[in-house]
Amino acid sequence: ILDRIEANDPSLSFISLQQTNAKEIERLAHALKSNTVLIHLCLYSCNIGNAEASPLGIALQFNSTLIELNLGCNKIEDEGVYH
């Protein structure tokens, strides 16, 4: 699915990922910077911590398409929110 996000696949407007690892989150964050199709992204309970939240936050500064991001039940603390 990450290949399709990187390719800006027009059929992907909603994605729910589970059981991802830090490397995949970093790859996803990089892809989000230039993705113009994805509107809803669910990363619920993906074991995301402060270290993984930082590249996601940076990616969101470049992405103007994503409307909803679900990060519920992860391990992001106050420190991770401010990155």
PDB file of N, CA, C and O in Angstrom:
ATOM      1  N   ILE A   1       0.820  -1.186   0.000  1.00  0.00           N
ATOM      2  CA  ILE A   1       0.000   0.000   0.000  1.00  0.00           C
ATOM      3  C   ILE A   1       0.872   1.261   0.000  1.00  0.00           C
ATOM      4  O   ILE A   1       0.491   2.267  -0.564  1.00  0.00           O
ATOM      5  N   LEU A   2       2.057   1.177   0.629  1.00  0.00           N
ATOM      6  CA  LEU A   2       2.951   2.339   0.639  1.00  0.00           C
ATOM      7  C   LEU A   2       3.403   2.712  -0.768  1.00  0.00           C
ATOM      8  O   LEU A   2       3.557   3.895  -1.073  1.00  0.00           O
ATOM      9  N   ASP A   3       3.596   1.708  -1.605  1.00  0.00           N
ATOM     10  CA  ASP A   3       3.954   1.985  -3.005  1.00  0.00           C
ATOM     11  C   ASP A   3       2.867   2.808  -3.690  1.00  0.00           C
ATOM     12  O   ASP A   3       3.164   3.729  -4.448  1.00  0.00           O
ATOM     13  N   ARG A   4       1.635   2.495  -3.399  1.00  0.00           N
ATOM     14  CA  ARG A   4       0.507   3.205  -4.016  1.00  0.00           C
ATOM     15  C   ARG A   4       0.382   4.626  -3.476  1.00  0.00           C
ATOM     16  O   ARG A   4       0.017   5.540  -4.218  1.00  0.00           O
ATOM     17  N   ILE A   5       0.692   4.818  -2.204  1.00  0.00           N
ATOM     18  CA  ILE A   5       0.675   6.171  -1.641  1.00  0.00           C
ATOM     19  C   ILE A   5       1.787   6.999  -2.281  1.00  0.00           C
ATOM     20  O   ILE A   5       1.574   8.149  -2.674  1.00  0.00           O
ATOM     21  N   GLU A   6       2.965   6.403  -2.407  1.00  0.00           N
ATOM     22  CA  GLU A   6       4.103   7.102  -3.035  1.00  0.00           C
ATOM     23  C   GLU A   6       3.804   7.440  -4.494  1.00  0.00           C
ATOM     24  O   GLU A   6       4.251   8.477  -4.991  1.00  0.00           O
ATOM     25  N   ALA A   7       3.055   6.583  -5.163  1.00  0.00           N
ATOM     26  CA  ALA A   7       2.726   6.803  -6.575  1.00  0.00           C
ATOM     27  C   ALA A   7       1.541   7.751  -6.754  1.00  0.00           C
ATOM     28  O   ALA A   7       1.141   8.033  -7.878  1.00  0.00           O
ATOM     29  N   ASN A   8       0.983   8.227  -5.645  1.00  0.00           N
ATOM     30  CA  ASN A   8      -0.163   9.131  -5.709  1.00  0.00           C
ATOM     31  C   ASN A   8      -1.345   8.478  -6.423  1.00  0.00           C
ATOM     32  O   ASN A   8      -2.031   9.106  -7.225  1.00  0.00           O
ATOM     33  N   ASP A   9      -1.585   7.223  -6.111  1.00  0.00           N
ATOM     34  CA  ASP A   9      -2.658   6.438  -6.718  1.00  0.00           C
ATOM     35  C   ASP A   9      -4.004   7.133  -6.484  1.00  0.00           C
ATOM     36  O   ASP A   9      -4.431   7.307  -5.338  1.00  0.00           O
ATOM     37  N   PRO A  10      -4.703   7.524  -7.551  1.00  0.00           N
ATOM     38  CA  PRO A  10      -5.959   8.260  -7.402  1.00  0.00           C
ATOM     39  C   PRO A  10      -7.090   7.454  -6.768  1.00  0.00           C
ATOM     40  O   PRO A  10      -8.085   8.025  -6.339  1.00  0.00           O
ATOM     41  N   SER A  11      -6.946   6.141  -6.666  1.00  0.00           N
ATOM     42  CA  SER A  11      -7.997   5.330  -6.054  1.00  0.00           C
ATOM     43  C   SER A  11      -7.873   5.266  -4.531  1.00  0.00           C
ATOM     44  O   SER A  11      -8.732   4.704  -3.858  1.00  0.00           O
ATOM     45  N   LEU A  12      -6.813   5.853  -3.985  1.00  0.00           N
ATOM     46  CA  LEU A  12      -6.608   5.828  -2.536  1.00  0.00           C
ATOM     47  C   LEU A  12      -6.987   7.162  -1.905  1.00  0.00           C
ATOM     48  O   LEU A  12      -6.221   8.111  -1.929  1.00  0.00           O
ATOM     49  N   SER A  13      -8.164   7.220  -1.357  1.00  0.00           N
ATOM     50  CA  SER A  13      -8.534   8.424  -0.617  1.00  0.00           C
ATOM     51  C   SER A  13      -8.645   8.120   0.877  1.00  0.00           C
ATOM     52  O   SER A  13      -8.571   9.011   1.703  1.00  0.00           O
ATOM     53  N   PHE A  14      -8.826   6.843   1.225  1.00  0.00           N
ATOM     54  CA  PHE A  14      -8.914   6.411   2.622  1.00  0.00           C
ATOM     55  C   PHE A  14      -8.012   5.211   2.831  1.00  0.00           C
ATOM     56  O   PHE A  14      -8.069   4.249   2.068  1.00  0.00           O
ATOM     57  N   ILE A  15      -7.179   5.272   3.873  1.00  0.00           N
ATOM     58  CA  ILE A  15      -6.297   4.148   4.187  1.00  0.00           C
ATOM     59  C   ILE A  15      -6.295   3.938   5.698  1.00  0.00           C
ATOM     60  O   ILE A  15      -6.246   4.895   6.475  1.00  0.00           O
ATOM     61  N   SER A  16      -6.345   2.684   6.083  1.00  0.00           N
ATOM     62  CA  SER A  16      -6.214   2.301   7.478  1.00  0.00           C
ATOM     63  C   SER A  16      -5.062   1.308   7.571  1.00  0.00           C
ATOM     64  O   SER A  16      -5.131   0.225   6.996  1.00  0.00           O
ATOM     65  N   LEU A  17      -4.005   1.704   8.249  1.00  0.00           N
ATOM     66  CA  LEU A  17      -2.839   0.841   8.400  1.00  0.00           C
ATOM     67  C   LEU A  17      -2.788   0.289   9.815  1.00  0.00           C
ATOM     68  O   LEU A  17      -3.112   0.989  10.771  1.00  0.00           O
ATOM     69  N   GLN A  18      -2.365  -0.950   9.920  1.00  0.00           N
ATOM     70  CA  GLN A  18      -2.202  -1.578  11.227  1.00  0.00           C
ATOM     71  C   GLN A  18      -0.882  -2.329  11.241  1.00  0.00           C
ATOM     72  O   GLN A  18      -0.370  -2.732  10.206  1.00  0.00           O
ATOM     73  N   GLN A  19      -0.350  -2.488  12.424  1.00  0.00           N
ATOM     74  CA  GLN A  19       0.882  -3.237  12.623  1.00  0.00           C
ATOM     75  C   GLN A  19       2.018  -2.739  11.729  1.00  0.00           C
ATOM     76  O   GLN A  19       2.682  -3.500  11.050  1.00  0.00           O
ATOM     77  N   THR A  20       2.199  -1.449  11.728  1.00  0.00           N
ATOM     78  CA  THR A  20       3.303  -0.868  10.974  1.00  0.00           C
ATOM     79  C   THR A  20       4.524  -0.764  11.876  1.00  0.00           C
ATOM     80  O   THR A  20       4.417  -0.814  13.091  1.00  0.00           O
ATOM     81  N   ASN A  21       5.675  -0.587  11.279  1.00  0.00           N
ATOM     82  CA  ASN A  21       6.895  -0.408  12.064  1.00  0.00           C
ATOM     83  C   ASN A  21       7.463   0.986  11.805  1.00  0.00           C
ATOM     84  O   ASN A  21       6.974   1.717  10.949  1.00  0.00           O
ATOM     85  N   ALA A  22       8.489   1.330  12.529  1.00  0.00           N
ATOM     86  CA  ALA A  22       9.066   2.672  12.436  1.00  0.00           C
ATOM     87  C   ALA A  22       9.541   3.003  11.031  1.00  0.00           C
ATOM     88  O   ALA A  22       9.353   4.118  10.550  1.00  0.00           O
ATOM     89  N   LYS A  23      10.122   2.049  10.357  1.00  0.00           N
ATOM     90  CA  LYS A  23      10.620   2.275   8.998  1.00  0.00           C
ATOM     91  C   LYS A  23       9.460   2.575   8.034  1.00  0.00           C
ATOM     92  O   LYS A  23       9.557   3.437   7.168  1.00  0.00           O
ATOM     93  N   GLU A  24       8.358   1.858   8.199  1.00  0.00           N
ATOM     94  CA  GLU A  24       7.187   2.091   7.354  1.00  0.00           C
ATOM     95  C   GLU A  24       6.557   3.456   7.636  1.00  0.00           C
ATOM     96  O   GLU A  24       6.111   4.135   6.711  1.00  0.00           O
ATOM     97  N   ILE A  25       6.533   3.865   8.911  1.00  0.00           N
ATOM     98  CA  ILE A  25       5.994   5.174   9.261  1.00  0.00           C
ATOM     99  C   ILE A  25       6.857   6.269   8.644  1.00  0.00           C
ATOM    100  O   ILE A  25       6.351   7.260   8.123  1.00  0.00           O
ATOM    101  N   GLU A  26       8.157   6.093   8.670  1.00  0.00           N
ATOM    102  CA  GLU A  26       9.066   7.074   8.058  1.00  0.00           C
ATOM    103  C   GLU A  26       8.832   7.147   6.542  1.00  0.00           C
ATOM    104  O   GLU A  26       8.792   8.232   5.964  1.00  0.00           O
ATOM    105  N   ARG A  27       8.661   6.009   5.930  1.00  0.00           N
ATOM    106  CA  ARG A  27       8.381   5.962   4.482  1.00  0.00           C
ATOM    107  C   ARG A  27       7.033   6.617   4.178  1.00  0.00           C
ATOM    108  O   ARG A  27       6.900   7.375   3.218  1.00  0.00           O
ATOM    109  N   LEU A  28       6.038   6.341   5.007  1.00  0.00           N
ATOM    110  CA  LEU A  28       4.724   6.945   4.845  1.00  0.00           C
ATOM    111  C   LEU A  28       4.817   8.458   4.976  1.00  0.00           C
ATOM    112  O   LEU A  28       4.244   9.200   4.171  1.00  0.00           O
ATOM    113  N   ALA A  29       5.547   8.931   5.974  1.00  0.00           N
ATOM    114  CA  ALA A  29       5.703  10.366   6.185  1.00  0.00           C
ATOM    115  C   ALA A  29       6.329  11.028   4.957  1.00  0.00           C
ATOM    116  O   ALA A  29       5.875  12.083   4.509  1.00  0.00           O
ATOM    117  N   HIS A  30       7.338  10.404   4.407  1.00  0.00           N
ATOM    118  CA  HIS A  30       7.975  10.945   3.200  1.00  0.00           C
ATOM    119  C   HIS A  30       6.969  11.014   2.049  1.00  0.00           C
ATOM    120  O   HIS A  30       6.910  12.011   1.321  1.00  0.00           O
ATOM    121  N   ALA A  31       6.171   9.976   1.888  1.00  0.00           N
ATOM    122  CA  ALA A  31       5.184   9.932   0.804  1.00  0.00           C
ATOM    123  C   ALA A  31       4.089  10.973   1.000  1.00  0.00           C
ATOM    124  O   ALA A  31       3.586  11.556   0.029  1.00  0.00           O
ATOM    125  N   LEU A  32       3.719  11.241   2.241  1.00  0.00           N
ATOM    126  CA  LEU A  32       2.658  12.216   2.516  1.00  0.00           C
ATOM    127  C   LEU A  32       3.038  13.627   2.101  1.00  0.00           C
ATOM    128  O   LEU A  32       2.172  14.442   1.800  1.00  0.00           O
ATOM    129  N   LYS A  33       4.318  13.913   2.075  1.00  0.00           N
ATOM    130  CA  LYS A  33       4.762  15.253   1.696  1.00  0.00           C
ATOM    131  C   LYS A  33       4.286  15.647   0.303  1.00  0.00           C
ATOM    132  O   LYS A  33       3.973  16.801   0.055  1.00  0.00           O
ATOM    133  N   SER A  34       4.223  14.676  -0.603  1.00  0.00           N
ATOM    134  CA  SER A  34       3.859  14.995  -1.983  1.00  0.00           C
ATOM    135  C   SER A  34       2.540  14.355  -2.425  1.00  0.00           C
ATOM    136  O   SER A  34       2.117  14.565  -3.551  1.00  0.00           O
ATOM    137  N   ASN A  35       1.885  13.610  -1.544  1.00  0.00           N
ATOM    138  CA  ASN A  35       0.627  12.965  -1.924  1.00  0.00           C
ATOM    139  C   ASN A  35      -0.485  13.993  -1.991  1.00  0.00           C
ATOM    140  O   ASN A  35      -0.652  14.809  -1.089  1.00  0.00           O
ATOM    141  N   THR A  36      -1.256  13.951  -3.073  1.00  0.00           N
ATOM    142  CA  THR A  36      -2.355  14.900  -3.264  1.00  0.00           C
ATOM    143  C   THR A  36      -3.702  14.205  -3.371  1.00  0.00           C
ATOM    144  O   THR A  36      -4.679  14.804  -3.800  1.00  0.00           O
ATOM    145  N   VAL A  37      -3.767  12.938  -2.984  1.00  0.00           N
ATOM    146  CA  VAL A  37      -4.984  12.149  -3.133  1.00  0.00           C
ATOM    147  C   VAL A  37      -5.567  11.711  -1.796  1.00  0.00           C
ATOM    148  O   VAL A  37      -6.780  11.765  -1.590  1.00  0.00           O
ATOM    149  N   LEU A  38      -4.731  11.309  -0.889  1.00  0.00           N
ATOM    150  CA  LEU A  38      -5.173  10.746   0.381  1.00  0.00           C
ATOM    151  C   LEU A  38      -5.873  11.812   1.234  1.00  0.00           C
ATOM    152  O   LEU A  38      -5.324  12.878   1.493  1.00  0.00           O
ATOM    153  N   ILE A  39      -7.099  11.500   1.645  1.00  0.00           N
ATOM    154  CA  ILE A  39      -7.902  12.434   2.430  1.00  0.00           C
ATOM    155  C   ILE A  39      -8.026  11.969   3.881  1.00  0.00           C
ATOM    156  O   ILE A  39      -7.997  12.770   4.794  1.00  0.00           O
ATOM    157  N   HIS A  40      -8.176  10.656   4.080  1.00  0.00           N
ATOM    158  CA  HIS A  40      -8.344  10.080   5.420  1.00  0.00           C
ATOM    159  C   HIS A  40      -7.272   9.022   5.650  1.00  0.00           C
ATOM    160  O   HIS A  40      -7.127   8.104   4.860  1.00  0.00           O
ATOM    161  N   LEU A  41      -6.563   9.143   6.754  1.00  0.00           N
ATOM    162  CA  LEU A  41      -5.517   8.191   7.110  1.00  0.00           C
ATOM    163  C   LEU A  41      -5.718   7.744   8.551  1.00  0.00           C
ATOM    164  O   LEU A  41      -5.746   8.566   9.467  1.00  0.00           O
ATOM    165  N   CYS A  42      -5.880   6.452   8.736  1.00  0.00           N
ATOM    166  CA  CYS A  42      -6.065   5.892  10.066  1.00  0.00           C
ATOM    167  C   CYS A  42      -4.816   5.106  10.461  1.00  0.00           C
ATOM    168  O   CYS A  42      -4.466   4.122   9.819  1.00  0.00           O
ATOM    169  N   LEU A  43      -4.152   5.579  11.500  1.00  0.00           N
ATOM    170  CA  LEU A  43      -2.975   4.907  12.048  1.00  0.00           C
ATOM    171  C   LEU A  43      -3.264   4.504  13.493  1.00  0.00           C
ATOM    172  O   LEU A  43      -2.411   4.567  14.361  1.00  0.00           O
ATOM    173  N   TYR A  44      -4.488   4.092  13.745  1.00  0.00           N
ATOM    174  CA  TYR A  44      -4.954   3.718  15.076  1.00  0.00           C
ATOM    175  C   TYR A  44      -4.180   2.517  15.588  1.00  0.00           C
ATOM    176  O   TYR A  44      -4.044   1.512  14.909  1.00  0.00           O
ATOM    177  N   SER A  45      -3.639   2.645  16.784  1.00  0.00           N
ATOM    178  CA  SER A  45      -2.950   1.554  17.470  1.00  0.00           C
ATOM    179  C   SER A  45      -1.809   0.956  16.639  1.00  0.00           C
ATOM    180  O   SER A  45      -1.697  -0.252  16.474  1.00  0.00           O
ATOM    181  N   CYS A  46      -0.966   1.839  16.117  1.00  0.00           N
ATOM    182  CA  CYS A  46       0.170   1.409  15.286  1.00  0.00           C
ATOM    183  C   CYS A  46       1.495   1.459  16.040  1.00  0.00           C
ATOM    184  O   CYS A  46       2.555   1.425  15.427  1.00  0.00           O
ATOM    185  N   ASN A  47       1.428   1.618  17.362  1.00  0.00           N
ATOM    186  CA  ASN A  47       2.636   1.637  18.172  1.00  0.00           C
ATOM    187  C   ASN A  47       3.545   2.822  17.816  1.00  0.00           C
ATOM    188  O   ASN A  47       4.760   2.719  17.849  1.00  0.00           O
ATOM    189  N   ILE A  48       2.936   3.934  17.433  1.00  0.00           N
ATOM    190  CA  ILE A  48       3.683   5.133  17.067  1.00  0.00           C
ATOM    191  C   ILE A  48       4.052   5.881  18.345  1.00  0.00           C
ATOM    192  O   ILE A  48       3.202   6.175  19.175  1.00  0.00           O
ATOM    193  N   GLY A  49       5.334   6.174  18.468  1.00  0.00           N
ATOM    194  CA  GLY A  49       5.830   6.930  19.611  1.00  0.00           C
ATOM    195  C   GLY A  49       6.304   8.303  19.175  1.00  0.00           C
ATOM    196  O   GLY A  49       6.085   8.719  18.034  1.00  0.00           O
ATOM    197  N   ASN A  50       6.984   8.999  20.068  1.00  0.00           N
ATOM    198  CA  ASN A  50       7.461  10.348  19.776  1.00  0.00           C
ATOM    199  C   ASN A  50       8.390  10.386  18.563  1.00  0.00           C
ATOM    200  O   ASN A  50       8.316  11.298  17.750  1.00  0.00           O
ATOM    201  N   ALA A  51       9.255   9.400  18.444  1.00  0.00           N
ATOM    202  CA  ALA A  51      10.221   9.383  17.338  1.00  0.00           C
ATOM    203  C   ALA A  51       9.524   9.271  15.984  1.00  0.00           C
ATOM    204  O   ALA A  51       9.950   9.891  15.006  1.00  0.00           O
ATOM    205  N   GLU A  52       8.457   8.491  15.907  1.00  0.00           N
ATOM    206  CA  GLU A  52       7.723   8.329  14.642  1.00  0.00           C
ATOM    207  C   GLU A  52       6.785   9.508  14.391  1.00  0.00           C
ATOM    208  O   GLU A  52       6.475   9.827  13.249  1.00  0.00           O
ATOM    209  N   ALA A  53       6.334  10.158  15.455  1.00  0.00           N
ATOM    210  CA  ALA A  53       5.419  11.294  15.308  1.00  0.00           C
ATOM    211  C   ALA A  53       6.110  12.490  14.662  1.00  0.00           C
ATOM    212  O   ALA A  53       5.485  13.243  13.919  1.00  0.00           O
ATOM    213  N   SER A  54       7.383  12.648  14.922  1.00  0.00           N
ATOM    214  CA  SER A  54       8.118  13.796  14.394  1.00  0.00           C
ATOM    215  C   SER A  54       8.115  13.861  12.865  1.00  0.00           C
ATOM    216  O   SER A  54       7.734  14.884  12.296  1.00  0.00           O
ATOM    217  N   PRO A  55       8.493  12.786  12.135  1.00  0.00           N
ATOM    218  CA  PRO A  55       8.444  12.875  10.676  1.00  0.00           C
ATOM    219  C   PRO A  55       7.023  13.030  10.143  1.00  0.00           C
ATOM    220  O   PRO A  55       6.805  13.677   9.115  1.00  0.00           O
ATOM    221  N   LEU A  56       6.042  12.483  10.853  1.00  0.00           N
ATOM    222  CA  LEU A  56       4.646  12.671  10.424  1.00  0.00           C
ATOM    223  C   LEU A  56       4.261  14.145  10.531  1.00  0.00           C
ATOM    224  O   LEU A  56       3.608  14.688   9.632  1.00  0.00           O
ATOM    225  N   GLY A  57       4.654  14.770  11.624  1.00  0.00           N
ATOM    226  CA  GLY A  57       4.355  16.186  11.802  1.00  0.00           C
ATOM    227  C   GLY A  57       4.993  17.048  10.731  1.00  0.00           C
ATOM    228  O   GLY A  57       4.365  17.976  10.213  1.00  0.00           O
ATOM    229  N   ILE A  58       6.208  16.737  10.396  1.00  0.00           N
ATOM    230  CA  ILE A  58       6.898  17.483   9.334  1.00  0.00           C
ATOM    231  C   ILE A  58       6.189  17.288   8.007  1.00  0.00           C
ATOM    232  O   ILE A  58       5.972  18.234   7.252  1.00  0.00           O
ATOM    233  N   ALA A  59       5.795  16.061   7.711  1.00  0.00           N
ATOM    234  CA  ALA A  59       5.104  15.764   6.450  1.00  0.00           C
ATOM    235  C   ALA A  59       3.800  16.536   6.339  1.00  0.00           C
ATOM    236  O   ALA A  59       3.436  17.020   5.255  1.00  0.00           O
ATOM    237  N   LEU A  60       3.093  16.680   7.448  1.00  0.00           N
ATOM    238  CA  LEU A  60       1.805  17.378   7.418  1.00  0.00           C
ATOM    239  C   LEU A  60       1.961  18.859   7.092  1.00  0.00           C
ATOM    240  O   LEU A  60       1.026  19.483   6.596  1.00  0.00           O
ATOM    241  N   GLN A  61       3.131  19.406   7.327  1.00  0.00           N
ATOM    242  CA  GLN A  61       3.377  20.802   6.955  1.00  0.00           C
ATOM    243  C   GLN A  61       3.367  20.990   5.442  1.00  0.00           C
ATOM    244  O   GLN A  61       3.101  22.079   4.950  1.00  0.00           O
ATOM    245  N   PHE A  62       3.647  19.918   4.699  1.00  0.00           N
ATOM    246  CA  PHE A  62       3.706  19.983   3.244  1.00  0.00           C
ATOM    247  C   PHE A  62       2.441  19.459   2.573  1.00  0.00           C
ATOM    248  O   PHE A  62       2.249  19.646   1.391  1.00  0.00           O
ATOM    249  N   ASN A  63       1.600  18.763   3.324  1.00  0.00           N
ATOM    250  CA  ASN A  63       0.417  18.121   2.753  1.00  0.00           C
ATOM    251  C   ASN A  63      -0.814  18.974   3.023  1.00  0.00           C
ATOM    252  O   ASN A  63      -1.162  19.238   4.170  1.00  0.00           O
ATOM    253  N   SER A  64      -1.486  19.384   1.954  1.00  0.00           N
ATOM    254  CA  SER A  64      -2.693  20.199   2.114  1.00  0.00           C
ATOM    255  C   SER A  64      -3.960  19.420   1.752  1.00  0.00           C
ATOM    256  O   SER A  64      -5.041  19.986   1.717  1.00  0.00           O
ATOM    257  N   THR A  65      -3.826  18.140   1.498  1.00  0.00           N
ATOM    258  CA  THR A  65      -4.955  17.317   1.071  1.00  0.00           C
ATOM    259  C   THR A  65      -5.570  16.522   2.219  1.00  0.00           C
ATOM    260  O   THR A  65      -6.783  16.371   2.284  1.00  0.00           O
ATOM    261  N   LEU A  66      -4.750  16.025   3.110  1.00  0.00           N
ATOM    262  CA  LEU A  66      -5.229  15.176   4.193  1.00  0.00           C
ATOM    263  C   LEU A  66      -6.163  15.966   5.114  1.00  0.00           C
ATOM    264  O   LEU A  66      -5.816  17.036   5.597  1.00  0.00           O
ATOM    265  N   ILE A  67      -7.365  15.427   5.317  1.00  0.00           N
ATOM    266  CA  ILE A  67      -8.375  16.077   6.145  1.00  0.00           C
ATOM    267  C   ILE A  67      -8.452  15.430   7.523  1.00  0.00           C
ATOM    268  O   ILE A  67      -8.634  16.097   8.524  1.00  0.00           O
ATOM    269  N   GLU A  68      -8.329  14.113   7.563  1.00  0.00           N
ATOM    270  CA  GLU A  68      -8.481  13.388   8.825  1.00  0.00           C
ATOM    271  C   GLU A  68      -7.303  12.447   9.048  1.00  0.00           C
ATOM    272  O   GLU A  68      -6.937  11.677   8.166  1.00  0.00           O
ATOM    273  N   LEU A  69      -6.728  12.532  10.237  1.00  0.00           N
ATOM    274  CA  LEU A  69      -5.634  11.656  10.642  1.00  0.00           C
ATOM    275  C   LEU A  69      -5.967  11.100  12.013  1.00  0.00           C
ATOM    276  O   LEU A  69      -6.086  11.857  12.981  1.00  0.00           O
ATOM    277  N   ASN A  70      -6.138   9.793  12.114  1.00  0.00           N
ATOM    278  CA  ASN A  70      -6.462   9.151  13.385  1.00  0.00           C
ATOM    279  C   ASN A  70      -5.193   8.530  13.957  1.00  0.00           C
ATOM    280  O   ASN A  70      -4.648   7.599  13.394  1.00  0.00           O
ATOM    281  N   LEU A  71      -4.749   9.072  15.069  1.00  0.00           N
ATOM    282  CA  LEU A  71      -3.552   8.570  15.754  1.00  0.00           C
ATOM    283  C   LEU A  71      -3.914   8.004  17.128  1.00  0.00           C
ATOM    284  O   LEU A  71      -3.063   7.902  18.003  1.00  0.00           O
ATOM    285  N   GLY A  72      -5.162   7.625  17.310  1.00  0.00           N
ATOM    286  CA  GLY A  72      -5.622   7.117  18.593  1.00  0.00           C
ATOM    287  C   GLY A  72      -4.886   5.850  19.011  1.00  0.00           C
ATOM    288  O   GLY A  72      -4.429   5.066  18.187  1.00  0.00           O
ATOM    289  N   CYS A  73      -4.786   5.651  20.310  1.00  0.00           N
ATOM    290  CA  CYS A  73      -4.174   4.462  20.919  1.00  0.00           C
ATOM    291  C   CYS A  73      -2.742   4.222  20.453  1.00  0.00           C
ATOM    292  O   CYS A  73      -2.367   3.097  20.131  1.00  0.00           O
ATOM    293  N   ASN A  74      -1.964   5.272  20.381  1.00  0.00           N
ATOM    294  CA  ASN A  74      -0.542   5.162  20.096  1.00  0.00           C
ATOM    295  C   ASN A  74       0.224   5.617  21.329  1.00  0.00           C
ATOM    296  O   ASN A  74      -0.368   5.862  22.379  1.00  0.00           O
ATOM    297  N   LYS A  75       1.516   5.716  21.222  1.00  0.00           N
ATOM    298  CA  LYS A  75       2.360   6.053  22.373  1.00  0.00           C
ATOM    299  C   LYS A  75       2.964   7.447  22.248  1.00  0.00           C
ATOM    300  O   LYS A  75       4.079   7.695  22.673  1.00  0.00           O
ATOM    301  N   ILE A  76       2.212   8.354  21.654  1.00  0.00           N
ATOM    302  CA  ILE A  76       2.692   9.720  21.465  1.00  0.00           C
ATOM    303  C   ILE A  76       2.411  10.514  22.740  1.00  0.00           C
ATOM    304  O   ILE A  76       1.275  10.609  23.183  1.00  0.00           O
ATOM    305  N   GLU A  77       3.465  11.079  23.291  1.00  0.00           N
ATOM    306  CA  GLU A  77       3.357  11.889  24.494  1.00  0.00           C
ATOM    307  C   GLU A  77       3.368  13.367  24.109  1.00  0.00           C
ATOM    308  O   GLU A  77       3.508  13.702  22.929  1.00  0.00           O
ATOM    309  N   ASP A  78       3.261  14.229  25.086  1.00  0.00           N
ATOM    310  CA  ASP A  78       3.274  15.672  24.821  1.00  0.00           C
ATOM    311  C   ASP A  78       4.471  16.078  23.972  1.00  0.00           C
ATOM    312  O   ASP A  78       4.362  16.876  23.059  1.00  0.00           O
ATOM    313  N   GLU A  79       5.629  15.514  24.283  1.00  0.00           N
ATOM    314  CA  GLU A  79       6.860  15.839  23.547  1.00  0.00           C
ATOM    315  C   GLU A  79       6.717  15.532  22.056  1.00  0.00           C
ATOM    316  O   GLU A  79       7.158  16.286  21.210  1.00  0.00           O
ATOM    317  N   GLY A  80       6.076  14.426  21.722  1.00  0.00           N
ATOM    318  CA  GLY A  80       5.905  14.029  20.328  1.00  0.00           C
ATOM    319  C   GLY A  80       4.950  14.924  19.563  1.00  0.00           C
ATOM    320  O   GLY A  80       5.058  15.069  18.355  1.00  0.00           O
ATOM    321  N   VAL A  81       4.036  15.546  20.267  1.00  0.00           N
ATOM    322  CA  VAL A  81       3.059  16.435  19.620  1.00  0.00           C
ATOM    323  C   VAL A  81       3.719  17.719  19.161  1.00  0.00           C
ATOM    324  O   VAL A  81       3.349  18.284  18.138  1.00  0.00           O
ATOM    325  N   TYR A  82       4.720  18.165  19.863  1.00  0.00           N
ATOM    326  CA  TYR A  82       5.357  19.448  19.553  1.00  0.00           C
ATOM    327  C   TYR A  82       6.431  19.359  18.487  1.00  0.00           C
ATOM    328  O   TYR A  82       7.006  20.364  18.119  1.00  0.00           O
ATOM    329  N   HIS A  83       6.720  18.196  17.970  1.00  0.00           N
ATOM    330  CA  HIS A  83       7.773  18.066  16.955  1.00  0.00           C
ATOM    331  C   HIS A  83       7.328  18.575  15.642  1.00  0.00           C
ATOM    332  O   HIS A  83       6.444  18.484  15.033  1.00  0.00           O
TER     333      HIS A  83
END
